[in-house]
Each structure stands twice: as structure tokens, then as C-alpha cells.
Short mmCIF file of C-alpha atoms in Angstrom, two decimals:
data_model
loop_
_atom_site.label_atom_id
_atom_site.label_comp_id
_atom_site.label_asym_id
_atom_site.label_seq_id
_atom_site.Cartn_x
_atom_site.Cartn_y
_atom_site.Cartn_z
CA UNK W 1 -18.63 6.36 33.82
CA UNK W 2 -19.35 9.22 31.28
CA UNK W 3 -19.87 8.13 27.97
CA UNK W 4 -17.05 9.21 25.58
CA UNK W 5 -17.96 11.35 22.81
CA UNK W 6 -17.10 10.55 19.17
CA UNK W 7 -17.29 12.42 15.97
CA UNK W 8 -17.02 11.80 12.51
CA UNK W 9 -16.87 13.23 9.40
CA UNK W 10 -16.70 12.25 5.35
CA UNK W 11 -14.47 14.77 3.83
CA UNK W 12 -13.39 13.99 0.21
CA UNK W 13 -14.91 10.13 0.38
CA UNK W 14 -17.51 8.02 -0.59
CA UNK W 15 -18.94 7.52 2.70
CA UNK W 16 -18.05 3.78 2.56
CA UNK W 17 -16.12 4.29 5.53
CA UNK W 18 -19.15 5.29 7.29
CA UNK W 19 -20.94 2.41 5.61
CA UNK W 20 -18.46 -0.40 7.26
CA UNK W 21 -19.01 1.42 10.64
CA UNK W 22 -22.52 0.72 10.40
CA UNK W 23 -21.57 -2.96 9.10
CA UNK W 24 -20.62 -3.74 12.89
CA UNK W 25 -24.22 -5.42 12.93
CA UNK W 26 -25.48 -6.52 16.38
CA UNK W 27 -22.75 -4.83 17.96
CA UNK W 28 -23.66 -0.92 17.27
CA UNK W 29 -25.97 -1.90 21.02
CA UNK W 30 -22.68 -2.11 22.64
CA UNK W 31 -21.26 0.85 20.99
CA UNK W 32 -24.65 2.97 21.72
CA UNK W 33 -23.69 2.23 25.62
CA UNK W 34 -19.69 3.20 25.09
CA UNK W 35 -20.34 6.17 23.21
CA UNK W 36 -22.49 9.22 22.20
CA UNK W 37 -21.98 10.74 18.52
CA UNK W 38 -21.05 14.55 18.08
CA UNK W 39 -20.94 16.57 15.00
CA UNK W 40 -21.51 13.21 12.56
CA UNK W 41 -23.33 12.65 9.22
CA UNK W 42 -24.67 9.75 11.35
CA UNK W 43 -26.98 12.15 13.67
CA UNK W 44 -26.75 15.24 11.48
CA UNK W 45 -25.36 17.37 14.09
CA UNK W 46 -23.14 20.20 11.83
CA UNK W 47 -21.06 21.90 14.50
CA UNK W 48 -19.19 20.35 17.56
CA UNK W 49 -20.81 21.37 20.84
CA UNK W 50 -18.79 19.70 23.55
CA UNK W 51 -14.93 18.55 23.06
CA UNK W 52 -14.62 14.95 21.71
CA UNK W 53 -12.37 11.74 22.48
CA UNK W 54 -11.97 10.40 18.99
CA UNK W 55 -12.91 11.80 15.94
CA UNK W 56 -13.11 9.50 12.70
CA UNK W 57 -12.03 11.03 9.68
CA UNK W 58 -13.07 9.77 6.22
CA UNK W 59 -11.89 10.98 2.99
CA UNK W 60 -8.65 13.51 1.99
CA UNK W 61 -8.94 16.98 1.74
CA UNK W 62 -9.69 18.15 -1.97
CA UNK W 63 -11.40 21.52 -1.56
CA UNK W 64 -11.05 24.54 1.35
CA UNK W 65 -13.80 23.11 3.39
CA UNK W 66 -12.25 19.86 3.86
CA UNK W 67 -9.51 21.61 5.14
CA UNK W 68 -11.58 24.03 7.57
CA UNK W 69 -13.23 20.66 8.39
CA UNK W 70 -10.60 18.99 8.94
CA UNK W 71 -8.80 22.20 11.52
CA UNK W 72 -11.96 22.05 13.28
CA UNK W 73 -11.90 18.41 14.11
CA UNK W 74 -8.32 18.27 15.41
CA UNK W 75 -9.48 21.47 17.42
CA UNK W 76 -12.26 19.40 19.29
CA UNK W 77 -10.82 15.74 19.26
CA UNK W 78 -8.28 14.27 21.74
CA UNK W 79 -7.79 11.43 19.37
CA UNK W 80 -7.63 12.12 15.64
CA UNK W 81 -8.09 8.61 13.22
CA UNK W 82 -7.61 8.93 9.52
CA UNK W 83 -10.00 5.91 8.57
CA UNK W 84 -9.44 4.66 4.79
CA UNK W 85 -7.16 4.96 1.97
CA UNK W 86 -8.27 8.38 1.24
CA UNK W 87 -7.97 9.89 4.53
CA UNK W 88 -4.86 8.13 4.56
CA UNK W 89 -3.02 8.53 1.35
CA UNK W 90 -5.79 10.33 -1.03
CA UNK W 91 -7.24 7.12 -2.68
CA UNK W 92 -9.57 7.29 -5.59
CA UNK W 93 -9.58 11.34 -5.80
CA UNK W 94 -6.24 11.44 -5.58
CA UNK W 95 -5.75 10.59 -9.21
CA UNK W 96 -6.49 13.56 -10.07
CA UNK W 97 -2.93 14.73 -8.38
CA UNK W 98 -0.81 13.74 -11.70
CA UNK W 99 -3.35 16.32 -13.98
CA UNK W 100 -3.25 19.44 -13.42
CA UNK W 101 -6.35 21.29 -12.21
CA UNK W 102 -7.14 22.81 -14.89
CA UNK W 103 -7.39 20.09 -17.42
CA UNK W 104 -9.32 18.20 -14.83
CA UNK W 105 -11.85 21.15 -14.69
CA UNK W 106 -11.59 21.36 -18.54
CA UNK W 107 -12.27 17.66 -19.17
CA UNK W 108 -15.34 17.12 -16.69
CA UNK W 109 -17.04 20.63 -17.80
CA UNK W 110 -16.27 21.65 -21.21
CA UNK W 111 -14.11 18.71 -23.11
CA UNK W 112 -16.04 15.38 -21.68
CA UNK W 113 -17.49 13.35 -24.23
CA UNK W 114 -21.01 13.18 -22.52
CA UNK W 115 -20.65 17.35 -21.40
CA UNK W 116 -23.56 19.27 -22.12
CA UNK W 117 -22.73 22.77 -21.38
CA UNK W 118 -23.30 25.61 -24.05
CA UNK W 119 -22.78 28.07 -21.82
CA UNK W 120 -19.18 26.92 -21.60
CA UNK W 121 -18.53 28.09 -17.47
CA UNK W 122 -17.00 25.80 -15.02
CA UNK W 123 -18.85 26.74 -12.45
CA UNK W 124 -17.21 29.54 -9.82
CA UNK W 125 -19.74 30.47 -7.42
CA UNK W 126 -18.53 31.62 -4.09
CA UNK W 127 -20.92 29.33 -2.34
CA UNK W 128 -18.82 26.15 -4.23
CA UNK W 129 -15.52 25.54 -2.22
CA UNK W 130 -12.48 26.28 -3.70
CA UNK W 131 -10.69 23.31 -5.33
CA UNK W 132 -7.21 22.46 -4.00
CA UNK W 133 -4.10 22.33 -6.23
CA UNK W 134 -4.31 18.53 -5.63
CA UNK W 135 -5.89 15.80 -2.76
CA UNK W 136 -4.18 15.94 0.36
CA UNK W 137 -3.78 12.88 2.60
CA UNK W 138 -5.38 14.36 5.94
CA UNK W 139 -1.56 13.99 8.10
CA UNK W 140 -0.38 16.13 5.58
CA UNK W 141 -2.46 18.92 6.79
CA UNK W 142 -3.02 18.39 10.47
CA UNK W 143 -1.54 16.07 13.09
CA UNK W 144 -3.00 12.37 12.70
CA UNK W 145 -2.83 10.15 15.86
CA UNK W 146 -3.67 6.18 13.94
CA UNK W 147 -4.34 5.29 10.81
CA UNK W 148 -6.93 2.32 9.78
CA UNK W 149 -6.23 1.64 5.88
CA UNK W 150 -8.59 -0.21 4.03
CA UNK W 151 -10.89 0.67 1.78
CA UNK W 152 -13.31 0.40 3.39
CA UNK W 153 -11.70 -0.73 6.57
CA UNK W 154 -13.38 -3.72 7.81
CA UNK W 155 -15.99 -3.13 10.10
CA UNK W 156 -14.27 -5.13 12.64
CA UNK W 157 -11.00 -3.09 11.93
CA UNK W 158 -13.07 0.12 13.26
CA UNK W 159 -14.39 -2.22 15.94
CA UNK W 160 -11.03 -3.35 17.24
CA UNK W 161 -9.53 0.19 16.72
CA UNK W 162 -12.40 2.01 18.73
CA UNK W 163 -12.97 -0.17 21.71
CA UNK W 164 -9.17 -0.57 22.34
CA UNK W 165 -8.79 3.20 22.58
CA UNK W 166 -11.92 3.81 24.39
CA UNK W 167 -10.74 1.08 26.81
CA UNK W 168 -7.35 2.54 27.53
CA UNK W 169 -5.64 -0.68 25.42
CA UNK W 170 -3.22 -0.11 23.42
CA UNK W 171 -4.29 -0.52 19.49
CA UNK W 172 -2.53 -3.48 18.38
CA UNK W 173 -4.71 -4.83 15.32
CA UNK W 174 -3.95 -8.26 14.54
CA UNK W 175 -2.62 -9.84 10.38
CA UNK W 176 -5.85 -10.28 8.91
CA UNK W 177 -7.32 -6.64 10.33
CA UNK W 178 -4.89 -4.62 8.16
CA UNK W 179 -5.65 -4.74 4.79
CA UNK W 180 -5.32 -1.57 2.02
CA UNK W 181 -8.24 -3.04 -0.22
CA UNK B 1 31.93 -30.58 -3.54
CA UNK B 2 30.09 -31.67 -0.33
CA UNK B 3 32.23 -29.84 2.20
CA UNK B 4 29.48 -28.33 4.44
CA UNK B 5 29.59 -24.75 5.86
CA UNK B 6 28.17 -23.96 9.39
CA UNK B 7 27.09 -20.40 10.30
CA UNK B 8 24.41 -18.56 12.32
CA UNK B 9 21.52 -16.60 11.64
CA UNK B 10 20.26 -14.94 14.51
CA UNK B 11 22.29 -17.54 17.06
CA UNK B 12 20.55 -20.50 15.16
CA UNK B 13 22.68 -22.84 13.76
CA UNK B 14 22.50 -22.99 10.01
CA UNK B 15 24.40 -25.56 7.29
CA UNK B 16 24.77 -24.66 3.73
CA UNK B 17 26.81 -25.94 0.69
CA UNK B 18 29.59 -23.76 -0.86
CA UNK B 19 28.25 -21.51 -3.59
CA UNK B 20 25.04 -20.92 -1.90
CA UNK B 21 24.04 -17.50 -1.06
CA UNK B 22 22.46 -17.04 2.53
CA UNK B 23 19.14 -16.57 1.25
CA UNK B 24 19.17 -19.95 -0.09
CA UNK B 25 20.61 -21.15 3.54
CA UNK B 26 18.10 -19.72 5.15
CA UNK B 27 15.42 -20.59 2.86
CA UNK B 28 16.30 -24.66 3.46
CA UNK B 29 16.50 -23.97 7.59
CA UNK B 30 13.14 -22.45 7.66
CA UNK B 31 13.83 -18.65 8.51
CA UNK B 32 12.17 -16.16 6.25
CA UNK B 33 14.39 -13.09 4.74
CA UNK B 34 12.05 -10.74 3.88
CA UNK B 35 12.71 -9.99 0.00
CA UNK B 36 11.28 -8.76 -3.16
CA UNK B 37 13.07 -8.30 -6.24
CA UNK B 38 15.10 -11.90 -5.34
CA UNK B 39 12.61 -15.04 -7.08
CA UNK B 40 13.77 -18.73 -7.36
CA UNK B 41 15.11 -19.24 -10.50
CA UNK B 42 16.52 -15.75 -11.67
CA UNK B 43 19.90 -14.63 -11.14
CA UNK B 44 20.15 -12.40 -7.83
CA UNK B 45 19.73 -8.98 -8.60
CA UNK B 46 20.34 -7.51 -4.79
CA UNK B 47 18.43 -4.28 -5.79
CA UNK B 48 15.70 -3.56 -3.49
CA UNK B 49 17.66 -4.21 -0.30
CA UNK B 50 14.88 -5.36 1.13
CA UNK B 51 16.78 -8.52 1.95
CA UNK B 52 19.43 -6.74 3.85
CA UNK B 53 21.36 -8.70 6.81
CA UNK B 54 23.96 -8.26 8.86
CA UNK B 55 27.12 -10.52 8.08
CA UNK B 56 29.59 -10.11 10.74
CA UNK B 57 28.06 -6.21 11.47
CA UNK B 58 28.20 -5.57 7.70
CA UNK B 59 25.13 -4.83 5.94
CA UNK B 60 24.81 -7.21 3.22
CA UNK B 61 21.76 -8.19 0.95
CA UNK B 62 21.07 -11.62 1.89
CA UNK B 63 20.27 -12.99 -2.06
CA UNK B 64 23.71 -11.69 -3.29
CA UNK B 65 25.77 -12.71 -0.65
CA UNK B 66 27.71 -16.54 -0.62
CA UNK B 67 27.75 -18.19 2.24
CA UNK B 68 31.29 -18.39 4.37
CA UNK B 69 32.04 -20.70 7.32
CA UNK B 70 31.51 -19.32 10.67
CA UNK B 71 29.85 -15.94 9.30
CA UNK B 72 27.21 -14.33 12.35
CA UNK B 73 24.63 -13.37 10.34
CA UNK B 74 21.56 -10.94 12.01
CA UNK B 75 18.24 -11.27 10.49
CA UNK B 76 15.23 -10.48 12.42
CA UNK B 77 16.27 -7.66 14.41
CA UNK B 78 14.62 -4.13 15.42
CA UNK B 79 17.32 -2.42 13.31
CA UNK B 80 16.70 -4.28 10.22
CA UNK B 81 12.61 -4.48 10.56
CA UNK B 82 12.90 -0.91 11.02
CA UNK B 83 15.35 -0.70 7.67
CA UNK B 84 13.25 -3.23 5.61
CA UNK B 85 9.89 -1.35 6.86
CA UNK B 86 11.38 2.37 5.52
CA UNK B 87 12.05 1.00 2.23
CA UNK B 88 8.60 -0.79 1.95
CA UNK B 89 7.33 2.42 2.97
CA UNK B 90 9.46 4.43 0.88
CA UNK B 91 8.54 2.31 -2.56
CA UNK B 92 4.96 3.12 -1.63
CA UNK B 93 5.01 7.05 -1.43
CA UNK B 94 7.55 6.76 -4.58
CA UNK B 95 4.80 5.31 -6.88
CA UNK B 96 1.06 5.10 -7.45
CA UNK B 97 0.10 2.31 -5.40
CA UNK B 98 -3.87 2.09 -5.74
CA UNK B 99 -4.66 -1.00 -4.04
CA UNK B 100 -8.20 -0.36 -4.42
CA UNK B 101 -8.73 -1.20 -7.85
CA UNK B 102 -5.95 -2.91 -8.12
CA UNK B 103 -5.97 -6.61 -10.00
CA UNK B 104 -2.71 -7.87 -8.07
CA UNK B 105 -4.33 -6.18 -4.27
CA UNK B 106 -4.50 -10.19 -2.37
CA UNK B 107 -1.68 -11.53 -4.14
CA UNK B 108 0.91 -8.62 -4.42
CA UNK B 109 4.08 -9.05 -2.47
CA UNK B 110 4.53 -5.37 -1.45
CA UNK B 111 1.88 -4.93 -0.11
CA UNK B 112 2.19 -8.53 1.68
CA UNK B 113 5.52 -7.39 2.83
CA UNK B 114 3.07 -3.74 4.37
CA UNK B 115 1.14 -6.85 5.61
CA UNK B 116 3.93 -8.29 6.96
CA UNK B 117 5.75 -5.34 8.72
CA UNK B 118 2.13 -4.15 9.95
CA UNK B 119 2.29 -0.86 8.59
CA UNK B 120 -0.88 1.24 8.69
CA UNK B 121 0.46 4.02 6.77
CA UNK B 122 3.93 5.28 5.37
CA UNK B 123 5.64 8.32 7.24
CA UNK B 124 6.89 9.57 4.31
CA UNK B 125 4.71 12.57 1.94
CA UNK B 126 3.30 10.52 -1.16
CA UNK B 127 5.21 12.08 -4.18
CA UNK B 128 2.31 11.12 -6.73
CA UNK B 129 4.39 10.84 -9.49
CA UNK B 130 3.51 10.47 -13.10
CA UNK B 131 3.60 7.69 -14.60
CA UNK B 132 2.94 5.96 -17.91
CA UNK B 133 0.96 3.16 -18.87
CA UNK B 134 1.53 0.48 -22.06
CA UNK B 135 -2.12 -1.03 -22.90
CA UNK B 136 -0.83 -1.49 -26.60
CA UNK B 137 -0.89 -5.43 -26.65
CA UNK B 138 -3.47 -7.11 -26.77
CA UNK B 139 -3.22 -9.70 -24.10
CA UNK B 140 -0.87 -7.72 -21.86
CA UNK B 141 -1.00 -4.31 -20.12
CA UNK B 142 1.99 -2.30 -18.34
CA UNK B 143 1.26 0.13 -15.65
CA UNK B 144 4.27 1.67 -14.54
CA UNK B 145 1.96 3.67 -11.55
CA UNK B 146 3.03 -0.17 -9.76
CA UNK B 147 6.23 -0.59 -11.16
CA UNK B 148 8.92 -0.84 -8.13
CA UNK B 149 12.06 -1.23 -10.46
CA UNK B 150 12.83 -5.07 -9.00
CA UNK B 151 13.93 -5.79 -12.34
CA UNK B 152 12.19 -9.36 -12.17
CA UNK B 153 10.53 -9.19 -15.54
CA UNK B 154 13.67 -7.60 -17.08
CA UNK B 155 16.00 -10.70 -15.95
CA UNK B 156 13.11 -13.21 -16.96
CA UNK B 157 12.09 -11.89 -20.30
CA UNK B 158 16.55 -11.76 -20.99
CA UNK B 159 17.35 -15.25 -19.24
CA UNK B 160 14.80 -17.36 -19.34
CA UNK B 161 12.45 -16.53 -22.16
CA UNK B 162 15.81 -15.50 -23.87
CA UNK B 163 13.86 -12.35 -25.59
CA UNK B 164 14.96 -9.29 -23.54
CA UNK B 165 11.88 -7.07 -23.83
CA UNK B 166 12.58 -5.12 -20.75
CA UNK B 167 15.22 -2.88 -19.81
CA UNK B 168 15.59 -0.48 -17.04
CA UNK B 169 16.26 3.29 -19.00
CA UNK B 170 17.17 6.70 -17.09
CA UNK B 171 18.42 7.20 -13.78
CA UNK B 172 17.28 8.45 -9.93
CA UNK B 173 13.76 9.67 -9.99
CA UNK B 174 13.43 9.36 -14.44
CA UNK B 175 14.46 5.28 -13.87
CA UNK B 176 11.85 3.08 -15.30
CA UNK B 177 11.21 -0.14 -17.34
CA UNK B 178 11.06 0.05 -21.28
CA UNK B 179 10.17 -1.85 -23.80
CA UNK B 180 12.83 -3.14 -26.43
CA UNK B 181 10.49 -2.27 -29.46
CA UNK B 182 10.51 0.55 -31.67
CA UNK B 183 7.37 2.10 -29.91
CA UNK B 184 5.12 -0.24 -27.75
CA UNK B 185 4.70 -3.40 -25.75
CA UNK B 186 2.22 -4.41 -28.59
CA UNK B 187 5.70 -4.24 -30.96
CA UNK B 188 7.49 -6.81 -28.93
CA UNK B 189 7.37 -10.31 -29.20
CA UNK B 190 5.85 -10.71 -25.66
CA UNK B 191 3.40 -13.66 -24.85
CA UNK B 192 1.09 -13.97 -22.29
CA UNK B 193 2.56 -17.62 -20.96
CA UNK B 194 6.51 -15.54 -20.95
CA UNK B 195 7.97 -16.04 -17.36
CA UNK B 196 8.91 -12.29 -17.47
CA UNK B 197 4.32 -11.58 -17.63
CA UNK B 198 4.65 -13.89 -14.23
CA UNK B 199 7.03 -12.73 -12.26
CA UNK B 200 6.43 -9.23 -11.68
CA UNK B 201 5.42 -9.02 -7.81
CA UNK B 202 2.94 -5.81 -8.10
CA UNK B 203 0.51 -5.35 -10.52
CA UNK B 204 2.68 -3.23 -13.04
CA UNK B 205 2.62 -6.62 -15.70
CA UNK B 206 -0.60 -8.06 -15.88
CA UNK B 207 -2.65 -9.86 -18.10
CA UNK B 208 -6.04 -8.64 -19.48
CA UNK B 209 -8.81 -10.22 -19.19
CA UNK B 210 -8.05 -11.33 -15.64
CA UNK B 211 -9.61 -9.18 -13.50
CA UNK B 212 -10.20 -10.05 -10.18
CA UNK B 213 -10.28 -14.12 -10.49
CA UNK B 214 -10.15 -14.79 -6.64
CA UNK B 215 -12.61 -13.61 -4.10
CA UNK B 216 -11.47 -11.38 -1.14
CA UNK B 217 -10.57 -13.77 1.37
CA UNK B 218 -9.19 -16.73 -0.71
CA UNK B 219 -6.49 -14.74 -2.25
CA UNK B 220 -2.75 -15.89 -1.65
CA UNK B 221 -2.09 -13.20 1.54
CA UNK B 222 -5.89 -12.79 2.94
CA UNK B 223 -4.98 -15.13 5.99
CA UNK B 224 -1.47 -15.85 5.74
CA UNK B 225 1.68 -13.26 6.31
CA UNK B 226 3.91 -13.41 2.80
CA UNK B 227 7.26 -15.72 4.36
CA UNK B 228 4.73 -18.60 6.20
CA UNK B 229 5.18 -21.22 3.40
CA UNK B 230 9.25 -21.08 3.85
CA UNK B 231 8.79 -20.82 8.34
CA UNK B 232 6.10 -23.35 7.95
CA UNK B 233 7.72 -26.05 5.53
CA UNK B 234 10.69 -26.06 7.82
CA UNK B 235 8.72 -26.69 10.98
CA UNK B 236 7.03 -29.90 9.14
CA UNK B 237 10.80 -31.39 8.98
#
């Protein structure tokens, strides 16, 4: 049987999410022979180059390329899993959503207590992406097919989750394996 | 008084004294009601609905409503999980629940009820409302981001610590818990061993200096769905 081809991504996160996959310990030999990695921080491949089964998304979408990110992964992925509180409901960044932008911008560039910026810009090159009004849970912007919450989930949440879809089970995680913290 | 009154709640056989609501019933047979503004020892409230049965094909909340002879009462049923689970969901998207950092995340009952009713995520669009928090006191902090309006700490503080330093102010949306103090919490006569500082069920009432006292894992729902202790004492009988 053809090995089914996952990839991830870490949009507005922390990478923790990534972290706990890796925290599968002995086990990452089994998932070597069920899967082979796509466009993923974990092999450094940037662009997809064959369609995927699953693709893992970490983090919310904060900025434009988050959300071209984000397209481009529900584009190439069969199944799409928001993994975490922020891909799920915005987590940390998303505490920015009761400021608006502006202050936010004002506080961390010109108006922070530690800022040290006599030049007084926030920066604005085209190269940065664009900020978003506020952080954006990922279903909110495309079509999300599960949900692990956690944060990080555990790695034997992403465990469960994984091998039940990539065995055709249905993804039926049990008390302990859904936790939001 | 000792007439006893015989009903069912979902086809099981249930006795209860006059006066008592079926909560209460229920509680003393062993089957779990999902609740969460009802706690033992304040007066029913029936605000969240999270309690909400079916007496005779009536929705009724469960901590409100006196027991009656003969009553078919429906508990644990798709209908209602699927009820109870849309207003767990619903009081999540409504406020600023940041289980994360949270000082309560273990031990809070809404998210042990989320626990409970295995949900992964809410289907509703989180509103991300603002909210204000009360750090003014020195051994007690308010952070209304939690708050889910259950009113516990309002009937505590008013009938059993007999000060009244809550009360609910505005309506809809604007509804939220004050302080009865010309400006802040630190103005009120609150103490940190009030029953009203205990009872709150999220993390909107804590205590400083707490922090995060038990370890992942040992906490009060790690291992253990919110509702065992009242299924499990009854199957010890």
C-alpha cells in the first residue's frame, strides 16, 4: 500500500503543536512507515508537490499569508485538522481581538515601555504580511474537517487522531484525550 | 411529612420526598443531571438551563422543578445532550474562555461539562467580546473574560455570607456581575474565606496568589468526567 502523504503547517502558533507531534517518542518509526511528509516545517519542503491526505494545521490566521496558507492547504488536503487552541479558536494571539489594531501596533512599536524606536515607524514594508483586522480561528476561513484542542494537544491525542484516519476508523478519542489546556 | 413520591427518570424508578426538586431525586438515585449554575446549598437559580429535562414532554430545568408523583421525567437523551451541548458551546464563543493560562483549566466545571459532552470545538463564531477585569483587592481578582452569569457568587455572597457584593447589572449582551461598592472589588467587604470567592465554577473569582497549585494530571477532572462522584456513590449502595 502507498504511503499516505501528510502536511503540516504553523500558521499564527508557537510551534508547540509541532513540538507534541514530535513528543510521540518511539513511535515516530511507525509513523515513518504510515506516512511521508509534504510541504512541512518538519522537512522544509515550502510548496505542495503532490495532493495530500491530511494536512495538520497549527496556529489561526493573523496576517494575509496565513490566510493564502491556509487556501492552499485545503486546496491540496483531503482531510483538513485544525490542531490546537489557536487553530481552533485563536488562543494566545487572539487577545489581541478585543484592541483594536492600531493600538496594538501603537503599544508594541512606539508606546511600549521597553520600545526603542526614534525613528517612530511601525514597520510597513511590502515584504511584511499584512496584519488582519483581528485572529481568525482557521474554520472561520476555510472548511475544517476535525478539530484536536489542546494546547498543545497531547502527543497521543495527534497519535490517536492520525492513525484512526489513516486506518479508515472512525476518530472517536476517548475522556482523558480531549483536553483544552 | 414522610409520604414518599415515585416517578421515573429515563424508565428508572426513582423515590423522593415532597418538597424536593428532581435534581435532588436524582442526585440520591445516582443519575447525574448535567448542571452548572445549581450548587448544594444555594437556593436554585434555574438560569443556565443546562439542567433542562423533560417532565411529562415539558422542558423543565431539573434544579427548579419539585418533584410530583408519577411525573416521566427524560434525562439522558439525544435531544437534550444535543440541547445541553449548544449551550455549553454557546457560553464558550459568548466569552473569553482562555483555558491556556487559565488558573481554574483542571478544575473548572465548564469546561468539565466540554469534557463531558466531548466537544472538540464549538460550531458557533467566537464573538470575542470585551470584557473587564477587577484586580483592585488585594487577595481577590475578578475576570469577567470567564464570567458565565450562573449567578453562584451573587446568591452566596447575599445568602450565605449575608453581604451581597455581587449583583447581576444590564441586560442581553451588556449583562454582567458588579460589585456593590462605590468603585471596586477592593471597596467591598469581600474576604478571601467568603463562600461567594468559592463557588464560582470558572475562573472569573479567584484568589491571588494561587496559581496553578495542582499538577496537570492530579487536578479534579484530569481522569474523571465532572457527574462520576454522584453515578459512582450510588453504585457503592
Amino acid at each position: 500500500m502507498a504511503k499516505a502523504k501528510v502536511a503540516t503547517t504553523s500558521l499564527c502558533g508557537c510551534f508547540g503543536c509541532h513540538m507534541s507531534l514530535l513528543d510521540i517518542d518511539d513511535r515516530i518509526l511507525k509513523l515513518v512507515e504510515l506516512v511521508d511528509f509534504n510541504k512541512s516545517p518538519i522537512n522544509d519542503i515550502k510548496e505542495f508537490t503532490e495532493r495530500c491526505t491530511v494536512g495538520l494545521i497549527e496556529g489561526g490566521c493573523c496576517n494575509e499569508e496565513n490566510v493564502r496558507v491556509l487556501r492552499d492547504f485545503r486546496k491540496h488536503c483531503d482531510i483538513l485538522i485544525s490542531v490546537g487552541d489557536c487553530a481552533t479558536m485563536g488562543g494566545i494571539p487572539a487577545m489581541r481581538n478585543t484592541i483594536p489594531l492600531k493600538e496594538c501596533l501603537d503599544e508594541a512599536y512606539l508606546n511600549g515601555p521597553t520600545v526603542h524606536n526614534p525613528s517612530g515607524q511601525i514597520p510597513n514594508d511590502p515584504e511584511i504580511p499584512l496584519l488582519l483586522n483581528r485572529v481568525y480561528p482557521c474554520h472561520e476561513v476555510v472548511k475544517i474537517d476535525y478539530h484536536l484542542p489542546g494546547c498543545p494537544p497531547s502527543a497521543d491525542t495527534l497519535w490517536e487522531a492520525l492513525v484512526a484516519l489513516l486506518t479508515d476508523k472512525p476518530v472517536a478519542l476517548p475522556y482523558e484525550l480531549i483536553k483544552y489546556d | 411529612m414522610s409520604e414518599t413520591i415515585t416517578f421515573t427518570i429515563d424508565g428508572k424508578e426513582v423515590s423522593a420526598q415532597p418538597g424536593q426538586t428532581i435534581m435532588q431525586a436524582a442526585d440520591a438515585a445516582g443519575i447525574y443531571i448535567p448542571r452548572l449554575c445549581a450548587f448544594e446549598g444555594l437556593v436554585p437559580h434555574g438560569s443556565c438551563r443546562v439542567c433542562t429535562v423533560m417532565v411529562n414532554g415539558r422542558a423543565q430545568a431539573a434544579c427548579t422543578q419539585p418533584v410530583a408523583d408519577g411525573i416521566v421525567v427524560e434525562n439522558d437523551t439525544e435531544k437534550l445532550l444535543a440541547i445541553r451541548r449548544d449551550i455549553i458551546e454557546m457560553l464558550f464563543v459568548e466569552g473569553n474562555h482562555y483555558c491556556m493560562f487559565c488558573e481554574k483549566s483542571g478544575n473548572c466545571e465548564l469546561q468539565a461539562l466540554a469534557y463531558r459532552f466531548g466537544i472538540a470545538a464549538p460550531k458557533y463564531p467566537y464573538l470575542f467580546p470585551k470584557r473587564e477585569i477587577d484586580a483592585t483587592h488585594p487577595d481577590i481578582f475578578i475576570d469577567r473574560n470567564r464570567c458565565v452569569l450562573c449567578g453562584r457568587c451573587v446568591r452566596a455572597s447575599r445568602d450565605v455570607d449575608g453581604k451581597g457584593v455581587f449583583e447581576f447589572v444590564g441586560r442581553g449582551p451588556q449583562k454582567r456581575v458588579a460589585v456593590n461598592a462605590e468603585a471596586n472589588l477592593a471597596d467591598t467587604d469581600l474576604k478571601t474565606s467568603d463562600k461567594a470567592v468559592e463557588v464560582c465554577p470558572v475562573g472569573a473569582i479567584l484568589r491571588k496568589r494561587v496559581g496553578y497549585a495542582v499538577p496537570v494530571g492530579r487536578r479534579r477532572y484530569d481522569h474523571k468526567p465532572i457527574g462520576s462522584d454522584i453515578e459512582q456513590a450510588a453504585s457503592k449502595k
